[in-house]
Short mmCIF file of C-alpha atoms in Angstrom, two decimals:
data_model
loop_
_atom_site.label_atom_id
_atom_site.label_comp_id
_atom_site.label_asym_id
_atom_site.label_seq_id
_atom_site.Cartn_x
_atom_site.Cartn_y
_atom_site.Cartn_z
CA MET A 1 107.23 -67.82 -129.93
CA THR A 2 110.48 -66.39 -128.68
CA THR A 3 109.69 -63.46 -126.46
CA ALA A 4 113.12 -63.14 -124.83
CA LEU A 5 113.75 -59.48 -125.49
CA SER A 6 117.26 -58.16 -125.66
CA PRO A 7 117.69 -54.36 -125.63
CA ARG A 8 121.15 -54.88 -127.16
CA LEU A 9 119.82 -56.82 -130.16
CA THR A 10 116.86 -54.46 -130.56
CA GLY A 11 119.31 -51.57 -130.54
CA ALA A 12 121.58 -53.25 -133.11
CA THR A 13 118.56 -53.72 -135.37
CA THR A 14 117.46 -50.09 -134.93
CA GLY A 15 120.96 -48.99 -135.88
CA ARG A 16 120.98 -51.25 -138.92
CA VAL A 17 117.62 -49.95 -140.22
CA LEU A 18 118.74 -46.33 -139.70
CA ARG A 19 122.02 -47.08 -141.51
CA GLN A 20 120.03 -48.46 -144.44
CA LEU A 21 118.09 -45.18 -144.47
CA ARG A 22 121.30 -43.18 -144.37
CA HIS A 23 122.43 -44.76 -147.64
CA ASP A 24 119.24 -43.50 -149.26
CA PRO A 25 119.42 -39.66 -149.09
CA ARG A 26 116.42 -39.17 -151.34
CA THR A 27 114.20 -41.14 -148.98
CA ILE A 28 115.52 -39.11 -146.05
CA ALA A 29 114.78 -35.86 -147.89
CA MET A 30 111.26 -37.01 -148.77
CA LEU A 31 110.55 -38.29 -145.26
CA THR A 32 111.71 -35.02 -143.75
CA VAL A 33 110.22 -32.31 -145.95
CA LEU A 34 107.39 -33.85 -147.96
CA PRO A 35 104.69 -33.70 -145.25
CA GLY A 36 105.68 -30.09 -144.57
CA LEU A 37 105.33 -29.16 -148.25
CA LEU A 38 101.95 -30.87 -148.51
CA LEU A 39 100.79 -29.04 -145.43
CA GLY A 40 101.88 -25.83 -147.14
CA LEU A 41 99.62 -26.67 -150.06
CA LEU A 42 96.68 -27.04 -147.67
CA TYR A 43 97.60 -23.72 -146.06
CA LEU A 44 97.54 -21.96 -149.45
CA LEU A 45 94.26 -23.67 -150.30
CA TRP A 46 92.43 -22.12 -147.34
CA ARG A 47 94.44 -18.93 -146.92
CA ASP A 48 92.05 -16.72 -148.86
CA VAL A 49 88.84 -18.43 -147.73
CA PRO A 50 87.22 -16.10 -145.15
CA THR A 51 86.57 -17.53 -141.71
CA PRO A 52 83.02 -16.85 -140.44
CA PRO A 53 83.11 -14.76 -137.25
CA GLY A 54 83.37 -16.78 -134.06
CA GLN A 55 84.62 -19.90 -135.83
CA GLU A 56 88.01 -21.55 -135.80
CA PRO A 57 89.90 -21.14 -139.12
CA VAL A 58 89.55 -24.31 -141.23
CA PHE A 59 93.29 -24.70 -141.63
CA ASP A 60 93.86 -24.70 -137.86
CA ARG A 61 91.62 -27.76 -137.56
CA ILE A 62 92.64 -29.63 -140.74
CA GLY A 63 96.31 -28.71 -140.69
CA LEU A 64 96.66 -29.88 -137.10
CA THR A 65 94.92 -33.16 -137.85
CA MET A 66 97.18 -33.76 -140.85
CA LEU A 67 100.18 -33.57 -138.51
CA GLY A 68 98.95 -36.87 -137.12
CA ILE A 69 97.84 -38.44 -140.39
CA PHE A 70 101.00 -37.87 -142.47
CA PRO A 71 103.37 -39.84 -140.21
CA PHE A 72 100.83 -42.65 -139.92
CA VAL A 73 100.44 -43.04 -143.70
CA VAL A 74 104.12 -42.58 -144.59
CA MET A 75 105.42 -44.96 -141.94
CA PHE A 76 102.81 -47.58 -142.80
CA LEU A 77 103.98 -47.60 -146.42
CA VAL A 78 107.71 -47.45 -145.73
CA THR A 79 107.58 -50.23 -143.15
CA SER A 80 105.41 -52.63 -145.10
CA ILE A 81 107.80 -52.38 -148.06
CA ALA A 82 110.91 -52.66 -145.85
CA MET A 83 109.56 -55.80 -144.15
CA LEU A 84 108.50 -57.33 -147.45
CA ARG A 85 112.04 -56.81 -148.75
CA GLU A 86 113.35 -58.52 -145.64
CA ARG A 87 111.11 -61.50 -146.41
CA THR A 88 111.85 -61.78 -150.13
CA SER A 89 115.62 -61.21 -149.91
CA GLY A 90 116.12 -64.16 -147.55
CA THR A 91 117.50 -61.95 -144.78
CA LEU A 92 114.42 -62.62 -142.62
CA GLU A 93 114.97 -66.38 -142.78
CA ARG A 94 118.59 -65.83 -141.92
CA LEU A 95 117.79 -63.52 -138.99
CA LEU A 96 115.44 -66.16 -137.59
CA THR A 97 118.39 -68.57 -137.33
CA THR A 98 120.34 -66.04 -135.21
CA PRO A 99 119.84 -65.19 -131.51
CA LEU A 100 117.62 -62.23 -132.57
CA SER A 101 114.06 -62.75 -131.31
CA ARG A 102 111.08 -61.81 -133.40
CA LEU A 103 110.04 -59.03 -131.04
CA ASP A 104 113.60 -57.65 -131.09
CA LEU A 105 113.33 -57.39 -134.85
CA LEU A 106 109.91 -55.71 -134.82
CA LEU A 107 110.79 -53.34 -131.99
CA GLY A 108 114.01 -52.51 -133.83
CA TYR A 109 111.95 -51.44 -136.82
CA GLY A 110 109.48 -49.57 -134.59
CA THR A 111 112.24 -47.62 -132.85
CA ALA A 112 114.10 -46.80 -136.08
CA PHE A 113 111.07 -45.51 -137.95
CA GLY A 114 109.74 -43.87 -134.77
CA THR A 115 113.00 -41.90 -134.64
CA ALA A 116 112.62 -40.93 -138.29
CA ALA A 117 109.04 -39.88 -137.53
CA ALA A 118 110.22 -37.67 -134.66
CA VAL A 119 112.52 -35.78 -137.05
CA GLN A 120 109.69 -35.54 -139.57
CA ALA A 121 107.27 -34.24 -136.91
CA LEU A 122 109.75 -31.61 -135.65
CA VAL A 123 110.26 -30.25 -139.16
CA THR A 124 106.54 -30.32 -140.03
CA VAL A 125 105.41 -28.74 -136.76
CA GLY A 126 108.15 -26.13 -137.11
CA LEU A 127 107.00 -25.20 -140.62
CA ALA A 128 103.33 -25.24 -139.65
CA THR A 129 103.68 -22.87 -136.71
CA THR A 130 106.07 -20.43 -138.35
CA LEU A 131 105.38 -20.23 -142.10
CA TYR A 132 101.77 -21.40 -142.08
CA ASP A 133 100.58 -19.56 -138.92
CA LEU A 134 99.01 -22.71 -137.49
CA ASP A 135 97.46 -21.84 -134.15
CA VAL A 136 97.73 -24.49 -131.44
CA ALA A 137 96.40 -23.77 -127.96
CA GLY A 138 98.40 -26.51 -126.21
CA SER A 139 102.06 -27.53 -126.17
CA LEU A 140 103.77 -28.17 -129.50
CA TRP A 141 105.76 -30.96 -127.81
CA LEU A 142 102.50 -32.80 -127.29
CA VAL A 143 101.79 -32.46 -131.02
CA VAL A 144 105.19 -33.99 -131.75
CA LEU A 145 104.55 -36.77 -129.22
CA ILE A 146 101.20 -37.64 -130.81
CA ALA A 147 102.75 -37.58 -134.28
CA VAL A 148 105.43 -40.06 -133.13
CA VAL A 149 102.87 -42.37 -131.51
CA ASP A 150 100.86 -42.23 -134.76
CA ALA A 151 103.99 -43.10 -136.71
CA VAL A 152 104.65 -46.09 -134.45
CA LEU A 153 101.05 -47.19 -135.04
CA GLY A 154 101.72 -46.93 -138.79
CA VAL A 155 104.91 -48.98 -138.38
CA ALA A 156 103.12 -51.67 -136.38
CA LEU A 157 100.22 -51.96 -138.82
CA GLY A 158 102.67 -51.92 -141.74
CA LEU A 159 104.66 -54.79 -140.23
CA LEU A 160 101.43 -56.71 -139.73
CA ALA A 161 100.12 -55.97 -143.24
CA SER A 162 103.37 -57.08 -144.88
CA ALA A 163 102.69 -60.61 -143.62
CA PHE A 164 99.68 -60.77 -145.92
CA ALA A 165 101.49 -59.46 -148.99
CA THR A 166 103.67 -61.62 -151.21
CA SER A 167 104.70 -58.85 -153.61
CA GLU A 168 105.32 -55.10 -153.59
CA PHE A 169 102.21 -54.65 -155.75
CA GLN A 170 100.08 -56.19 -153.02
CA ALA A 171 101.87 -54.36 -150.23
CA VAL A 172 101.22 -50.87 -151.63
CA GLN A 173 97.54 -51.72 -152.09
CA PHE A 174 97.17 -52.45 -148.40
CA MET A 175 97.76 -48.74 -147.84
CA PRO A 176 94.30 -47.61 -149.12
CA VAL A 177 92.68 -50.62 -147.43
CA VAL A 178 94.12 -49.83 -144.00
CA VAL A 179 94.46 -46.05 -144.20
CA LEU A 180 91.54 -44.62 -146.16
CA PRO A 181 88.62 -46.03 -144.08
CA GLN A 182 90.34 -44.71 -140.96
CA PHE A 183 90.84 -41.33 -142.62
CA PHE A 184 87.20 -41.13 -143.81
CA LEU A 185 85.78 -42.08 -140.41
CA CYS A 186 88.18 -40.28 -138.06
CA GLY A 187 85.93 -37.23 -137.71
CA LEU A 188 87.87 -34.87 -139.96
CA LEU A 189 85.56 -34.98 -143.01
CA VAL A 190 82.30 -35.30 -141.08
CA PRO A 191 82.13 -34.66 -137.31
CA ARG A 192 81.68 -38.02 -135.57
CA GLU A 193 78.44 -37.02 -133.84
CA GLN A 194 76.84 -36.37 -137.26
CA MET A 195 77.68 -39.84 -138.59
CA ALA A 196 75.14 -42.66 -138.88
CA GLY A 197 75.23 -44.77 -135.72
CA TRP A 198 76.83 -47.81 -137.33
CA LEU A 199 79.53 -45.69 -138.97
CA GLN A 200 80.22 -44.10 -135.62
CA ALA A 201 80.52 -47.58 -134.11
CA ILE A 202 83.15 -48.48 -136.71
CA SER A 203 84.86 -45.16 -136.10
CA ASP A 204 84.93 -46.05 -132.39
CA VAL A 205 87.16 -49.08 -132.98
CA LEU A 206 89.58 -47.47 -135.44
CA PRO A 207 92.78 -46.18 -133.79
CA LEU A 208 93.22 -43.12 -136.03
CA THR A 209 89.97 -41.72 -134.56
CA TYR A 210 91.72 -41.39 -131.19
CA ALA A 211 94.87 -39.92 -132.71
CA VAL A 212 92.78 -37.20 -134.35
CA GLU A 213 90.80 -36.55 -131.18
CA ALA A 214 94.04 -36.25 -129.19
CA LEU A 215 95.34 -33.63 -131.64
CA GLN A 216 92.08 -31.69 -131.49
CA GLU A 217 92.33 -31.66 -127.70
CA VAL A 218 95.83 -30.16 -127.91
CA GLY A 219 94.57 -27.71 -130.52
CA THR A 220 91.81 -26.31 -128.32
CA SER A 221 93.07 -26.71 -124.76
CA ALA A 222 96.06 -24.91 -123.29
CA ILE A 223 96.73 -27.70 -120.81
CA ALA A 224 96.98 -31.43 -121.49
CA THR A 225 93.55 -32.97 -120.93
CA GLY A 226 92.69 -36.41 -119.56
CA THR A 227 90.91 -37.24 -122.82
CA MET A 228 94.11 -36.53 -124.71
CA TRP A 229 96.21 -38.84 -122.52
CA ARG A 230 93.55 -41.56 -122.75
CA ASP A 231 93.55 -41.23 -126.56
CA VAL A 232 97.35 -41.41 -126.75
CA GLY A 233 97.20 -44.51 -124.55
CA ILE A 234 94.66 -46.16 -126.85
CA VAL A 235 96.77 -45.48 -129.95
CA ALA A 236 99.90 -46.81 -128.23
CA GLY A 237 97.97 -49.86 -127.02
CA VAL A 238 96.76 -50.70 -130.53
CA ALA A 239 100.34 -50.30 -131.78
CA VAL A 240 101.58 -52.80 -129.18
CA LEU A 241 98.75 -55.19 -130.08
CA ALA A 242 99.57 -54.95 -133.80
CA LEU A 243 103.27 -55.57 -133.07
CA SER A 244 102.42 -58.71 -131.08
CA LEU A 245 100.16 -59.95 -133.87
CA ALA A 246 102.93 -59.21 -136.39
CA ALA A 247 105.36 -61.27 -134.27
CA GLY A 248 102.88 -64.13 -134.50
CA THR A 249 102.93 -63.95 -138.29
CA LEU A 250 106.71 -64.34 -138.43
CA ARG A 251 107.02 -68.07 -138.83
CA ARG A 252 110.42 -69.50 -138.09
CA ARG A 253 109.66 -72.70 -139.97
CA THR A 254 108.24 -72.46 -143.47
CA SER A 255 107.57 -75.15 -146.00
CA MET B 1 134.38 -89.65 -133.91
CA THR B 2 131.21 -88.02 -132.56
CA ASP B 3 128.41 -86.79 -134.77
CA ALA B 4 127.47 -83.10 -134.76
CA VAL B 5 124.23 -83.70 -136.65
CA THR B 6 122.05 -86.79 -136.79
CA VAL B 7 119.04 -87.06 -139.06
CA THR B 8 116.58 -89.89 -138.48
CA ASP B 9 113.75 -90.85 -140.85
CA LEU B 10 113.29 -87.28 -142.01
CA VAL B 11 110.23 -86.74 -144.19
CA VAL B 12 109.68 -83.32 -145.79
CA ASP B 13 106.95 -82.26 -148.21
CA ARG B 14 107.13 -79.04 -150.16
CA GLY B 15 103.75 -78.36 -151.67
CA ALA B 16 102.44 -81.61 -153.11
CA ARG B 17 105.94 -82.94 -153.67
CA ARG B 18 107.72 -85.22 -151.21
CA VAL B 19 111.27 -83.86 -151.22
CA LEU B 20 112.76 -86.09 -148.54
CA PRO B 21 110.97 -89.45 -148.26
CA GLY B 22 112.61 -90.68 -145.05
CA LEU B 23 116.25 -89.67 -144.91
CA SER B 24 118.69 -90.83 -142.25
CA CYS B 25 122.29 -89.65 -142.12
CA ALA B 26 124.92 -88.21 -139.80
CA VAL B 27 127.50 -85.44 -139.99
CA PRO B 28 130.77 -85.98 -138.09
CA ALA B 29 132.02 -83.22 -135.80
CA ALA B 30 135.03 -81.08 -136.76
CA ARG B 31 135.04 -82.27 -140.37
CA VAL B 32 133.98 -80.91 -143.74
CA THR B 33 131.01 -82.91 -144.95
CA GLY B 34 130.05 -82.45 -148.55
CA LEU B 35 126.41 -82.68 -149.51
CA LEU B 36 126.40 -83.51 -153.19
CA GLY B 37 123.83 -84.25 -155.78
CA PRO B 38 122.08 -82.76 -158.78
CA SER B 39 119.89 -79.71 -158.30
CA GLY B 40 116.50 -80.74 -156.96
CA SER B 41 117.95 -83.67 -155.02
CA GLY B 42 116.94 -82.20 -151.64
CA LYS B 43 120.26 -80.70 -150.52
CA SER B 44 118.87 -77.28 -149.63
CA THR B 45 115.82 -78.80 -147.93
CA LEU B 46 118.04 -80.97 -145.75
CA MET B 47 120.16 -77.94 -144.82
CA ARG B 48 117.06 -75.91 -143.96
CA ALA B 49 115.92 -78.76 -141.72
CA VAL B 50 119.31 -78.78 -139.97
CA VAL B 51 119.17 -75.04 -139.20
CA GLY B 52 115.53 -75.38 -138.13
CA VAL B 53 113.69 -73.24 -140.68
CA GLN B 54 112.14 -76.11 -142.64
CA ARG B 55 108.71 -77.36 -141.65
CA ILE B 56 109.05 -81.14 -141.44
CA ARG B 57 106.41 -83.83 -141.71
CA SER B 58 108.06 -86.42 -139.50
CA GLY B 59 111.42 -87.61 -138.31
CA ARG B 60 114.06 -86.14 -136.05
CA VAL B 61 117.00 -83.81 -136.59
CA THR B 62 119.45 -83.44 -133.71
CA VAL B 63 122.11 -80.74 -133.88
CA LEU B 64 124.93 -80.50 -131.30
CA GLY B 65 122.81 -82.57 -128.93
CA GLU B 66 119.67 -80.42 -129.21
CA PRO B 67 116.60 -80.58 -131.46
CA ALA B 68 117.26 -78.60 -134.65
CA GLY B 69 116.09 -74.99 -134.43
CA SER B 70 115.97 -74.80 -130.63
CA PRO B 71 116.78 -71.35 -129.23
CA ALA B 72 120.02 -72.52 -127.58
CA LEU B 73 121.40 -73.44 -131.01
CA ARG B 74 120.95 -70.01 -132.56
CA SER B 75 124.30 -68.70 -131.42
CA ARG B 76 126.06 -72.01 -132.22
CA VAL B 77 124.91 -72.58 -135.81
CA GLY B 78 125.70 -70.40 -138.83
CA TYR B 79 123.71 -70.65 -142.03
CA VAL B 80 124.42 -69.24 -145.46
CA THR B 81 121.62 -69.56 -148.00
CA GLN B 82 122.21 -70.21 -151.67
CA ALA B 83 121.12 -66.72 -152.71
CA PRO B 84 123.23 -64.15 -150.82
CA SER B 85 121.07 -62.95 -147.94
CA VAL B 86 122.69 -59.70 -146.93
CA TYR B 87 121.43 -56.12 -147.07
CA ALA B 88 122.16 -54.68 -150.52
CA ASP B 89 121.76 -51.12 -149.20
CA LEU B 90 124.46 -51.50 -146.55
CA THR B 91 128.21 -51.74 -147.00
CA VAL B 92 130.02 -55.05 -146.49
CA ARG B 93 131.35 -53.75 -143.18
CA GLU B 94 127.93 -52.58 -141.95
CA ASN B 95 126.44 -55.97 -142.81
CA ALA B 96 129.21 -57.85 -141.01
CA ARG B 97 128.97 -55.56 -137.96
CA TYR B 98 125.21 -56.06 -137.70
CA PHE B 99 125.51 -59.84 -137.76
CA ALA B 100 128.49 -59.62 -135.40
CA ALA B 101 126.28 -57.70 -132.96
CA LEU B 102 123.56 -60.34 -133.22
CA TYR B 103 126.10 -63.00 -132.22
CA GLY B 104 127.48 -60.83 -129.43
CA ARG B 105 130.76 -60.01 -131.22
CA GLY B 106 132.41 -56.69 -131.85
CA ALA B 107 133.71 -54.68 -134.77
CA ARG B 108 137.05 -56.49 -134.69
CA ALA B 109 135.41 -59.87 -135.32
CA ALA B 110 133.50 -58.29 -138.21
CA ASP B 111 136.69 -56.98 -139.81
CA ALA B 112 138.39 -60.36 -139.37
CA ALA B 113 135.50 -62.17 -141.07
CA ILE B 114 135.63 -59.73 -143.98
CA ALA B 115 139.37 -60.34 -144.37
CA ASP B 116 138.77 -64.11 -144.21
CA VAL B 117 136.57 -64.04 -147.31
CA GLY B 118 138.98 -61.73 -149.14
CA LEU B 119 136.77 -58.64 -149.13
CA ARG B 120 139.01 -56.29 -147.13
CA GLU B 121 139.35 -53.88 -150.08
CA ALA B 122 135.60 -53.88 -150.71
CA ALA B 123 134.61 -53.46 -147.04
CA GLY B 124 133.36 -49.90 -147.54
CA GLN B 125 131.36 -50.69 -150.67
CA LEU B 126 127.61 -51.18 -150.78
CA VAL B 127 126.76 -54.87 -151.21
CA GLY B 128 124.39 -53.89 -154.02
CA ASP B 129 127.38 -52.57 -156.01
CA LEU B 130 129.39 -55.80 -155.71
CA SER B 131 129.70 -58.63 -158.22
CA GLY B 132 127.68 -61.80 -157.66
CA GLY B 133 130.67 -63.70 -156.31
CA GLN B 134 131.60 -60.89 -153.92
CA ARG B 135 128.02 -60.72 -152.67
CA GLY B 136 128.14 -64.44 -151.88
CA ARG B 137 131.35 -63.92 -149.93
CA ALA B 138 129.82 -61.00 -148.02
CA SER B 139 127.00 -63.35 -147.07
CA LEU B 140 129.54 -65.95 -145.94
CA ALA B 141 131.39 -63.37 -143.84
CA CYS B 142 128.15 -62.64 -141.97
CA ALA B 143 128.03 -66.31 -140.88
CA LEU B 144 131.76 -66.66 -140.12
CA VAL B 145 131.59 -63.62 -137.85
CA GLY B 146 129.64 -65.58 -135.22
CA GLU B 147 132.36 -68.27 -135.06
CA PRO B 148 129.66 -70.95 -134.94
CA GLU B 149 130.37 -74.56 -133.97
CA LEU B 150 128.39 -75.72 -136.99
CA LEU B 151 128.47 -73.92 -140.34
CA VAL B 152 125.85 -74.85 -142.90
CA LEU B 153 126.77 -73.49 -146.33
CA ASP B 154 124.48 -73.89 -149.31
CA GLU B 155 126.54 -73.80 -152.52
CA PRO B 156 129.01 -71.19 -151.22
CA THR B 157 131.35 -71.38 -154.21
CA VAL B 158 128.85 -70.71 -157.01
CA GLY B 159 130.07 -67.91 -159.27
CA LEU B 160 133.57 -67.80 -157.80
CA ASP B 161 136.71 -67.92 -159.90
CA PRO B 162 138.93 -71.01 -159.46
CA VAL B 163 141.51 -69.21 -157.32
CA LEU B 164 138.93 -67.99 -154.85
CA ARG B 165 137.29 -71.39 -154.78
CA VAL B 166 140.55 -73.03 -153.77
CA GLU B 167 141.10 -70.34 -151.13
CA LEU B 168 137.65 -70.88 -149.66
CA TRP B 169 138.07 -74.65 -149.52
CA ASP B 170 141.44 -74.09 -147.76
CA ARG B 171 139.59 -71.86 -145.33
CA PHE B 172 136.95 -74.56 -144.72
CA ALA B 173 139.70 -77.13 -144.04
CA ALA B 174 141.37 -74.75 -141.60
CA LEU B 175 138.07 -74.15 -139.78
CA ALA B 176 137.47 -77.91 -139.50
CA ALA B 177 141.00 -78.41 -138.18
CA ALA B 178 140.19 -75.83 -135.50
CA GLY B 179 137.10 -77.80 -134.47
CA THR B 180 134.27 -76.33 -136.55
CA THR B 181 131.83 -78.72 -138.19
CA LEU B 182 131.00 -77.77 -141.77
CA VAL B 183 128.24 -78.97 -144.03
CA VAL B 184 128.83 -77.69 -147.56
CA SER B 185 126.54 -78.40 -150.47
CA SER B 186 127.68 -78.38 -154.06
CA HIS B 187 126.69 -79.78 -157.37
CA VAL B 188 130.26 -79.50 -158.64
CA MET B 189 131.83 -82.90 -158.28
CA ASP B 190 135.42 -81.67 -158.41
CA GLU B 191 134.79 -80.03 -155.03
CA ALA B 192 133.85 -83.41 -153.55
CA GLY B 193 137.52 -84.32 -153.33
CA ARG B 194 138.06 -81.53 -150.77
CA CYS B 195 135.58 -83.03 -148.30
CA ASP B 196 136.36 -85.39 -145.42
CA ARG B 197 133.01 -87.07 -145.78
CA LEU B 198 130.57 -87.27 -148.69
CA LEU B 199 126.82 -87.60 -148.61
CA LEU B 200 125.49 -88.18 -152.10
CA LEU B 201 121.82 -87.34 -152.51
CA ARG B 202 119.58 -88.15 -155.41
CA GLU B 203 115.83 -87.50 -155.42
CA GLY B 204 115.82 -87.18 -151.65
CA GLU B 205 117.54 -90.50 -151.06
CA LEU B 206 120.98 -91.06 -149.66
CA LEU B 207 122.83 -92.75 -152.50
CA SER B 208 126.11 -93.01 -150.66
CA ASP B 209 127.67 -92.07 -147.33
CA SER B 210 131.38 -92.34 -147.86
CA THR B 211 134.75 -90.59 -148.09
CA PRO B 212 136.36 -89.52 -151.36
CA ALA B 213 139.00 -92.29 -151.04
CA ARG B 214 136.48 -94.99 -150.24
CA LEU B 215 134.15 -93.85 -153.02
CA ARG B 216 136.98 -94.05 -155.54
CA ALA B 217 137.95 -97.53 -154.35
CA ASP B 218 134.38 -98.83 -154.25
CA THR B 219 133.51 -97.67 -157.75
CA GLY B 220 136.90 -98.37 -159.29
CA THR B 221 137.45 -94.88 -160.70
CA ASP B 222 139.53 -91.88 -159.71
CA ASP B 223 137.02 -89.48 -161.18
CA LEU B 224 134.35 -88.60 -158.57
CA GLU B 225 131.93 -87.44 -161.26
CA GLU B 226 132.24 -90.87 -162.89
CA ALA B 227 131.94 -92.54 -159.47
CA PHE B 228 128.65 -90.74 -158.88
CA LEU B 229 127.33 -91.84 -162.28
CA ARG B 230 128.29 -95.45 -161.57
CA LEU B 231 126.46 -95.31 -158.25
CA VAL B 232 123.35 -93.90 -159.94
CA ARG B 233 123.43 -96.67 -162.59
CA ALA B 234 123.96 -99.38 -159.99
CA ARG B 235 121.03 -98.01 -158.01
CA GLN B 236 118.82 -97.94 -161.11
CA GLN B 237 119.67 -101.57 -161.85
CA GLU B 238 118.91 -102.45 -158.22
CA VAL B 239 115.48 -100.79 -158.46
CA ALA B 240 114.77 -102.46 -161.81
CA ALA B 241 115.72 -105.93 -160.52
#
């Protein structure tokens, strides 16, 4: 495995992926505003539901959590399709004959879609805190940071999943396989401490659980907590692990 | 004359099929070597082995003094696949600049490569909007931009009009004269005459390793298509005997 990283080649690849995006204005528009619009729907859904005294409004909890889930899901899908196209168009085989290392390629994708996710997070957080009255105790910059780390996790898992798909039909079906169990078990639908022990154990090893916990920490604490930083570290660590595994699935020689 | 590529006892299986059953051949440096043969004869597989993306069963492929596919070769070898492998959602210029960057070259090298394949006017167009022949040339530009010592081109003239085909072969000759080694595959026999050296493949076997002049003399015909047919018949008689 070539691990010789070159910031120059990674940067060139990031630029190339972003240029591809630029030629697709509809995708840019959807990436930027769609999560914000969906969040608006959730806001309207709970707006007229009364909050019992002494409890946190439902939308504050769910809306905040969605800020971490949207970028994860969207970037997972976009990346797995982008990488599959790279494989089926022959450009991947060609890239592997150039000085570009496999990690350069994957990090290039991670940085490009991470950048797109940062724009998405800024727009969504902006909408949530102004139009939708989302109340966050901690810093909004931390919310954006967690959203970007979640997006990078989505990119990394998407790159890995694309190795196991040979068609677009298969690739899109990896989305429910990878995303939905994490969504069900992350503690949003049922608090983790109320889950059956074995479900909680599964929840313990799923990265989205920590992303959601990190957001809840920011939502309820005015200052950044140790738990939040630990959670962000775990999510980033899993992203790095998934990227390394994805590099292992990029075979230079095929039959 | 030194050899840029040497292939020794190369065996390649693709699925259950043995594509190359033990091929040995050499490619001279700074020449245009034509790899000819009907489709399915193993031309693309041999080229993939030379650029190091083909899984091989046994045998040895040495390129510019190093084992095929070794990291040191990646900036010295350019490869153009049969199907154009460029980004359809980027312009010709953006494609060329990306590959230029990968080979450590700048925007000027990218523009020169685009001009070399006659796409200067289409440089700002999306590759997806180009004709098939233009797409192939965009793909070629992305290999030329690295100014590699060895250029491996799989059927680069498919879908090109006769004028462009002549221009490209002139370009290949000029590159060889400047020291570049070219391996060009084709199933069009009239292109064989433009090569310095000819490797004729049939069913994974090397039918002939010759030059156009020698092939004409040996088979007693001026027509290279006819020469190839005579070689195939002679080989069949040999096998039958």
